[in-house]
Amino acid sequence: MTAPDTTGRHGGTTVFHGGPVWLAPGSRTSALAVTDGIIVAHGDDARALMDRATDVVDLDGRLVIPAFNDGHCHPVMAGFESFGPQIAELDDLAAVIAEVGRYAADHPEEEWIVGGAYDAALAPEGRFHASWLDEVVPDRPVLLHANDHHTVWCNSEALRRAKVTAETPDPRLGRIERRDDVAPYGTPLGTMREWHAVALITDAAPERTIDEQVSAVQAACRIANSEGVAWMQDAWVEPGEHEIYLESARRGVLTVRTNLAFRMDPDSWQDDLAGFQAARAQVDAFGHPQLLTAKTVKYFVDGVIEGGTAEMLDPYCGSHDHGLANWERESLIEAVVAGDARGFQVHLHAIGDAAVRDALDAVDAAAAANPAWDRRPVITHVQLVHPEDLERFAQLGVIANFQALWAQEDAVMRNLTLPRIGQERFDRQYQIASLDALGTRISFASDWPVSRNNFVATISVAATRQTDAGEPEGGWIPGERFEVEKGLLASTLGSAYQGFTDHWRGTLQIGQAADLVILGSDITTADPLEMRSVRPEATYLGGVRVYWAALQPPE
Ligand SMILES: [Zn+2]
């Protein structure tokens, strides 16, 4: 089997007409023609090609937009979660436990029950007990990822197999939640926070086979295509995991263009970096740069606010705790300079204002230390930025990559985030419009499966800052509302720029690759809250239809 040729396989000409085609904010056309995967004509010029077209699509008022580009997600994890217990959308603890029990009973052959991602707000302070899972699965290990993906909840059998006991000290980077009972440290509760604590459990689980991993990529690509996604940034690739994508591409199941980011580990990056260069060379040698690249390295600067692990300039409320820095500031700078010097784009997870500052300082240091190049550094999440740091994004050319779906006052925000950071900091979160106004390049992402990769909903949340129920009236921090067409741009061209693909795709201008989506209706003229229910009806990758819903039956 060979990799799909995503630009030329679909020979002939397709004309889309009968509905608006969105080109850019304030700019649209009435028809679009695609020949051999490339956009060749707009409007009347496109309609003139209908006579000799091999395919004519009557949009019947539907909207054509460039395909979405997901600037930060975890496809392999998402694919596996689509196989396990379906707990991501459950908002009740008893329902999560029941679903785990149902899944375990239906899958007696699975030695470990692995799944995600449960809502970390369902238990007070996010402290989940092993005993709750023991009630439904007493004899096999259960390992569940939280929706922050920095935490796992496991049962007693998993703790036993991982040999985590009251004698196990907290690892350097991580916390084992405990009972205040026996010496020396207390019985593990069943909740593990951050890398090294999470790894105590995950390392005890059996390794996945390459066939299982490729199946996960295939499932992830199908879901992503159904959400209108044509390009994605895998934001967390461990040493050797690029092989999963190479094999997926060889088997023809990689139907989303993908860029890989290798995770720089604070303890081992100096040893890992040569391997990342070799992996990048291997991906380059595979020779399908329009389908698979490995241009990026990833740094987890900090954790998450709701877990108390984001790194803050001022301490969390009612404590002296500034969070958990994964990196010493100086070693982060050293590692970012080193990654940049080897021609890797840097992609930095930074949530707390201290982490954002460290990330900006590290990018600044790389630009000062290394020769000029088109480096396009990315800071992702960008939840809390100190006011003095806002303008540094544009000054340093840093792309602000937002999971705009999170910019709403939901239960996690109210119950976990607000008590930890207090009202003043609470009211300065996700400053999308402020950063845009300062000239920052904005890209959107999902962090799927941390949250859904539904970009219509993401754009709606950015535009309204409201929950699905329309709360609060007028929007949460209304000054940061980001209008629908700007959100569309951030989800298409913004993330295409982030992925170094904007010179050949990312818009529907003539000459670009036909990565496009037909949406059920025109979201640019709809009510920005009502539009949330609009769905992609077809997705094209280089002119090849990779997803369709009601518009046309499958071939
Ligand atoms: Zn992520």
Short mmCIF file of C-alpha atoms in Angstrom, two decimals, residues 3-300:
data_model
loop_
_atom_site.label_atom_id
_atom_site.label_comp_id
_atom_site.label_asym_id
_atom_site.label_seq_id
_atom_site.Cartn_x
_atom_site.Cartn_y
_atom_site.Cartn_z
CA ALA A 3 0.39 6.83 0.94
CA PRO A 4 -2.50 8.71 -0.62
CA ASP A 5 -1.45 11.38 -3.06
CA THR A 6 -3.52 14.12 -1.49
CA THR A 7 -3.07 16.67 -4.23
CA GLY A 8 -3.56 14.86 -7.51
CA ARG A 9 -5.46 11.61 -7.04
CA HIS A 10 -8.81 13.15 -7.87
CA GLY A 11 -8.24 14.08 -11.49
CA GLY A 12 -10.71 16.27 -13.33
CA THR A 13 -12.63 19.35 -12.30
CA THR A 14 -15.18 19.86 -9.50
CA VAL A 15 -17.37 22.96 -9.44
CA PHE A 16 -19.14 24.11 -6.26
CA HIS A 17 -22.00 26.53 -6.86
CA GLY A 18 -25.33 27.60 -5.42
CA GLY A 19 -23.97 28.87 -2.10
CA PRO A 20 -21.47 31.30 -0.64
CA VAL A 21 -17.75 30.52 -0.64
CA TRP A 22 -15.88 32.25 2.19
CA LEU A 23 -12.48 33.63 1.20
CA ALA A 24 -11.51 35.97 4.06
CA PRO A 25 -13.25 38.32 6.53
CA GLY A 26 -15.59 40.45 4.41
CA SER A 27 -14.68 38.60 1.20
CA ARG A 28 -16.65 35.83 -0.48
CA THR A 29 -17.46 34.46 -3.92
CA SER A 30 -20.41 32.59 -5.41
CA ALA A 31 -18.72 29.54 -6.92
CA LEU A 32 -15.45 27.64 -6.81
CA ALA A 33 -13.71 25.34 -9.29
CA VAL A 34 -11.08 22.75 -8.39
CA THR A 35 -8.89 20.97 -10.95
CA ASP A 36 -6.53 18.17 -9.94
CA GLY A 37 -6.83 19.19 -6.30
CA ILE A 38 -5.99 22.85 -6.85
CA ILE A 39 -8.41 25.82 -6.74
CA VAL A 40 -8.48 27.24 -10.27
CA ALA A 41 -11.43 29.66 -10.48
CA HIS A 42 -13.98 31.72 -8.54
CA GLY A 43 -17.46 33.05 -9.35
CA ASP A 44 -18.44 33.28 -13.04
CA ASP A 45 -15.07 31.85 -14.12
CA ALA A 46 -15.81 28.76 -12.01
CA ARG A 47 -19.37 28.40 -13.33
CA ALA A 48 -17.98 28.62 -16.88
CA LEU A 49 -16.19 25.31 -16.18
CA MET A 50 -19.40 23.46 -15.25
CA ASP A 51 -19.95 22.05 -18.76
CA ARG A 52 -16.75 20.07 -18.75
CA ALA A 53 -16.59 19.39 -14.98
CA THR A 54 -16.37 15.79 -13.80
CA ASP A 55 -18.34 16.68 -10.66
CA VAL A 56 -20.77 19.52 -9.94
CA VAL A 57 -21.83 20.16 -6.34
CA ASP A 58 -24.99 22.22 -5.79
CA LEU A 59 -24.52 23.76 -2.36
CA ASP A 60 -28.18 24.70 -2.00
CA GLY A 61 -27.23 27.66 0.17
CA ARG A 62 -24.60 25.87 2.23
CA LEU A 63 -21.30 27.61 3.00
CA VAL A 64 -17.88 26.55 1.70
CA ILE A 65 -14.91 27.43 3.90
CA PRO A 66 -11.27 26.37 3.98
CA ALA A 67 -10.85 23.15 6.00
CA PHE A 68 -10.03 23.57 9.68
CA ASN A 69 -6.45 23.18 10.86
CA ASP A 70 -6.10 21.97 14.42
CA GLY A 71 -3.08 23.73 15.91
CA HIS A 72 -2.74 21.39 18.90
CA CYS A 73 -4.26 17.97 19.51
CA HIS A 74 -3.44 14.38 20.50
CA PRO A 75 -4.83 12.10 17.78
CA VAL A 76 -3.46 8.76 19.01
CA MET A 77 -4.86 9.40 22.49
CA ALA A 78 -8.17 10.52 20.95
CA GLY A 79 -8.34 7.42 18.79
CA PHE A 80 -7.79 5.16 21.79
CA GLU A 81 -10.39 7.06 23.82
CA SER A 82 -12.90 6.44 21.05
CA PHE A 83 -12.41 2.69 21.71
CA GLY A 84 -12.62 2.67 25.55
CA PRO A 85 -15.47 3.48 27.97
CA GLN A 86 -17.35 6.54 26.69
CA ILE A 87 -17.07 8.86 29.68
CA ALA A 88 -16.05 12.18 28.11
CA GLU A 89 -19.52 13.68 27.85
CA LEU A 90 -20.84 12.43 31.21
CA ASP A 91 -21.54 15.09 33.82
CA ASP A 92 -22.35 12.80 36.71
CA LEU A 93 -19.85 10.75 38.75
CA ALA A 94 -22.17 7.77 39.16
CA ALA A 95 -22.69 7.66 35.40
CA VAL A 96 -18.93 7.59 34.78
CA ILE A 97 -18.47 4.70 37.21
CA ALA A 98 -21.42 2.82 35.70
CA GLU A 99 -20.04 3.27 32.16
CA VAL A 100 -16.65 1.91 33.24
CA GLY A 101 -18.43 -1.09 34.77
CA ARG A 102 -20.50 -1.64 31.61
CA TYR A 103 -17.43 -1.44 29.39
CA ALA A 104 -15.43 -3.83 31.58
CA ALA A 105 -18.29 -6.35 31.59
CA ASP A 106 -18.58 -6.10 27.78
CA HIS A 107 -14.82 -6.58 27.32
CA PRO A 108 -13.78 -9.50 29.54
CA GLU A 109 -10.77 -10.09 27.23
CA GLU A 110 -9.13 -6.74 28.05
CA GLU A 111 -6.53 -7.10 30.77
CA TRP A 112 -6.51 -3.37 31.55
CA ILE A 113 -9.51 -1.07 31.24
CA VAL A 114 -8.10 2.19 29.86
CA GLY A 115 -10.18 5.21 28.97
CA GLY A 116 -10.87 8.89 29.13
CA ALA A 117 -11.50 11.55 29.67
CA TYR A 118 -13.54 12.13 32.79
CA ASP A 119 -14.52 15.60 33.94
CA ALA A 120 -12.04 16.50 36.70
CA ALA A 121 -14.67 18.76 38.30
CA LEU A 122 -16.93 15.85 39.24
CA ALA A 123 -15.19 15.28 42.59
CA PRO A 124 -14.31 17.91 45.21
CA GLU A 125 -10.83 19.32 44.49
CA GLY A 126 -10.50 16.75 41.73
CA ARG A 127 -9.72 14.02 44.29
CA PHE A 128 -11.04 10.74 42.87
CA HIS A 129 -10.96 7.55 44.93
CA ALA A 130 -9.70 4.16 43.77
CA SER A 131 -12.45 2.53 45.83
CA TRP A 132 -15.16 4.06 43.63
CA LEU A 133 -13.79 2.14 40.65
CA ASP A 134 -13.13 -0.98 42.74
CA GLU A 135 -16.89 -1.31 43.19
CA VAL A 136 -17.37 -1.97 39.45
CA VAL A 137 -13.97 -3.45 38.51
CA PRO A 138 -12.37 -5.12 41.54
CA ASP A 139 -10.14 -7.65 39.78
CA ARG A 140 -8.60 -5.87 36.78
CA PRO A 141 -6.66 -2.60 36.65
CA VAL A 142 -8.56 0.52 35.56
CA LEU A 143 -6.74 3.62 34.30
CA LEU A 144 -8.73 6.72 33.35
CA HIS A 145 -7.35 10.00 32.06
CA ALA A 146 -8.88 13.26 33.32
CA ASN A 147 -10.01 15.84 30.82
CA ASP A 148 -7.02 18.00 31.74
CA HIS A 149 -4.81 15.10 30.59
CA HIS A 150 -2.37 15.88 33.35
CA THR A 151 -4.12 13.60 35.83
CA VAL A 152 -5.16 9.96 36.02
CA TRP A 153 -7.66 8.20 38.23
CA CYS A 154 -7.04 4.50 38.81
CA ASN A 155 -8.41 1.65 40.88
CA SER A 156 -6.68 -0.34 43.61
CA GLU A 157 -5.58 -3.13 41.27
CA ALA A 158 -3.77 -0.57 39.08
CA LEU A 159 -2.05 0.90 42.15
CA ARG A 160 -1.08 -2.61 43.22
CA ARG A 161 0.43 -3.50 39.84
CA ALA A 162 2.27 -0.17 39.73
CA LYS A 163 3.55 -0.87 43.26
CA VAL A 164 2.39 2.54 44.50
CA THR A 165 1.89 2.39 48.28
CA ALA A 166 2.07 4.57 51.39
CA GLU A 167 5.84 4.00 51.19
CA THR A 168 6.11 5.53 47.71
CA PRO A 169 7.35 9.12 47.89
CA ASP A 170 6.05 11.72 45.43
CA PRO A 171 8.20 11.71 42.30
CA ARG A 172 10.14 14.87 41.46
CA LEU A 173 7.60 16.07 38.89
CA GLY A 174 4.24 14.95 40.14
CA ARG A 175 1.92 14.46 43.06
CA ILE A 176 0.30 11.33 44.41
CA GLU A 177 -2.97 12.31 46.10
CA ARG A 178 -3.23 10.53 49.45
CA ARG A 179 -5.26 9.89 52.54
CA ASP A 180 -3.97 11.41 55.74
CA ASP A 181 -3.63 8.01 57.43
CA VAL A 182 -0.61 5.72 57.64
CA ALA A 183 3.10 6.53 57.73
CA PRO A 184 5.17 7.61 56.05
CA TYR A 185 3.27 9.39 53.28
CA GLY A 186 -0.35 8.18 53.46
CA THR A 187 -2.30 5.64 51.41
CA PRO A 188 -2.55 6.60 47.71
CA LEU A 189 -6.07 7.84 47.00
CA GLY A 190 -6.24 6.84 43.33
CA THR A 191 -5.53 10.25 41.76
CA MET A 192 -2.08 10.95 40.27
CA ARG A 193 -1.06 14.41 39.06
CA GLU A 194 1.51 15.39 36.42
CA TRP A 195 4.12 13.39 34.49
CA HIS A 196 6.10 11.30 36.79
CA ALA A 197 3.15 10.44 39.00
CA VAL A 198 0.96 9.63 35.99
CA ALA A 199 3.79 7.57 34.50
CA LEU A 200 3.93 5.35 37.61
CA ILE A 201 0.56 3.97 36.50
CA THR A 202 0.80 4.21 32.69
CA ASP A 203 4.19 2.46 32.66
CA ALA A 204 2.63 -0.51 34.43
CA ALA A 205 0.02 -0.95 31.66
CA PRO A 206 0.88 -3.16 28.68
CA GLU A 207 2.38 -1.44 25.63
CA ARG A 208 0.16 -1.00 22.61
CA THR A 209 1.03 -2.86 19.43
CA ILE A 210 1.71 -0.98 16.19
CA ASP A 211 -1.52 -2.39 14.70
CA GLU A 212 -3.49 -1.00 17.64
CA GLN A 213 -1.77 2.36 17.31
CA VAL A 214 -2.45 2.57 13.57
CA SER A 215 -6.10 1.71 14.27
CA ALA A 216 -6.20 4.60 16.73
CA VAL A 217 -4.78 6.99 14.10
CA GLN A 218 -7.32 5.74 11.58
CA ALA A 219 -10.20 6.28 14.03
CA ALA A 220 -8.85 9.73 14.91
CA CYS A 221 -8.56 10.74 11.24
CA ARG A 222 -12.14 9.64 10.54
CA ILE A 223 -13.43 11.71 13.45
CA ALA A 224 -11.26 14.71 12.53
CA ASN A 225 -12.40 14.59 8.89
CA SER A 226 -16.02 14.49 10.09
CA GLU A 227 -15.29 17.70 12.01
CA GLY A 228 -13.89 19.34 8.88
CA VAL A 229 -10.24 19.04 9.92
CA ALA A 230 -7.62 18.62 7.16
CA TRP A 231 -4.39 19.39 9.06
CA MET A 232 -3.38 18.79 12.66
CA GLN A 233 -0.50 19.33 15.02
CA ASP A 234 0.20 16.25 17.14
CA ALA A 235 1.47 18.16 20.14
CA TRP A 236 3.06 15.29 22.04
CA VAL A 237 5.20 12.67 20.33
CA GLU A 238 7.46 10.51 22.48
CA PRO A 239 10.69 8.98 21.14
CA GLY A 240 9.85 6.37 18.49
CA GLU A 241 6.19 7.35 18.14
CA HIS A 242 6.75 8.96 14.71
CA GLU A 243 6.75 5.34 13.49
CA ILE A 244 3.01 5.18 14.21
CA TYR A 245 2.39 7.96 11.69
CA LEU A 246 4.81 6.61 9.10
CA GLU A 247 3.04 3.26 9.24
CA SER A 248 -0.40 4.93 9.15
CA ALA A 249 0.64 6.89 6.06
CA ARG A 250 2.05 3.77 4.40
CA ARG A 251 -1.24 1.95 5.00
CA GLY A 252 -3.20 4.87 3.56
CA VAL A 253 -5.21 5.63 6.71
CA LEU A 254 -3.64 9.02 7.50
CA THR A 255 -6.34 11.23 5.99
CA VAL A 256 -5.41 14.35 7.94
CA ARG A 257 -2.19 16.18 7.09
CA THR A 258 -0.08 15.99 10.23
CA ASN A 259 2.90 17.74 11.78
CA LEU A 260 4.62 16.04 14.71
CA ALA A 261 6.04 17.71 17.83
CA PHE A 262 8.58 15.71 19.81
CA ARG A 263 8.32 16.25 23.57
CA MET A 264 11.45 17.69 25.14
CA ASP A 265 11.76 16.07 28.55
CA PRO A 266 13.36 18.23 31.26
CA ASP A 267 15.49 15.30 32.40
CA SER A 268 16.47 13.66 29.11
CA TRP A 269 16.19 16.17 26.25
CA GLN A 270 19.94 16.38 25.77
CA ASP A 271 20.01 12.64 25.10
CA ASP A 272 16.78 12.66 23.07
CA LEU A 273 17.49 15.54 20.70
CA ALA A 274 19.72 13.62 18.26
CA GLY A 275 16.97 10.99 18.03
CA PHE A 276 14.41 13.68 17.22
CA GLN A 277 16.65 14.95 14.42
CA ALA A 278 16.97 11.40 13.09
CA ALA A 279 13.19 10.91 13.32
CA ARG A 280 12.64 14.18 11.43
CA ALA A 281 15.08 12.99 8.74
CA GLN A 282 13.20 9.69 8.52
CA VAL A 283 9.88 11.50 8.06
CA ASP A 284 11.47 13.77 5.42
CA ALA A 285 12.89 10.74 3.62
CA PHE A 286 9.41 9.19 3.53
CA GLY A 287 8.81 11.89 0.97
CA HIS A 288 5.21 13.04 1.44
CA PRO A 289 5.74 16.48 2.96
CA GLN A 290 2.18 17.50 2.14
CA LEU A 291 0.91 14.66 4.33
CA LEU A 292 3.44 14.22 7.14
CA THR A 293 6.11 16.47 8.62
CA ALA A 294 8.04 16.54 11.90
CA LYS A 295 9.11 20.16 12.26
CA THR A 296 8.41 20.83 15.90
CA VAL A 297 9.51 20.22 19.48
CA LYS A 298 7.16 20.57 22.43
CA TYR A 299 7.82 21.83 25.97
CA PHE A 300 5.43 21.48 28.89
#
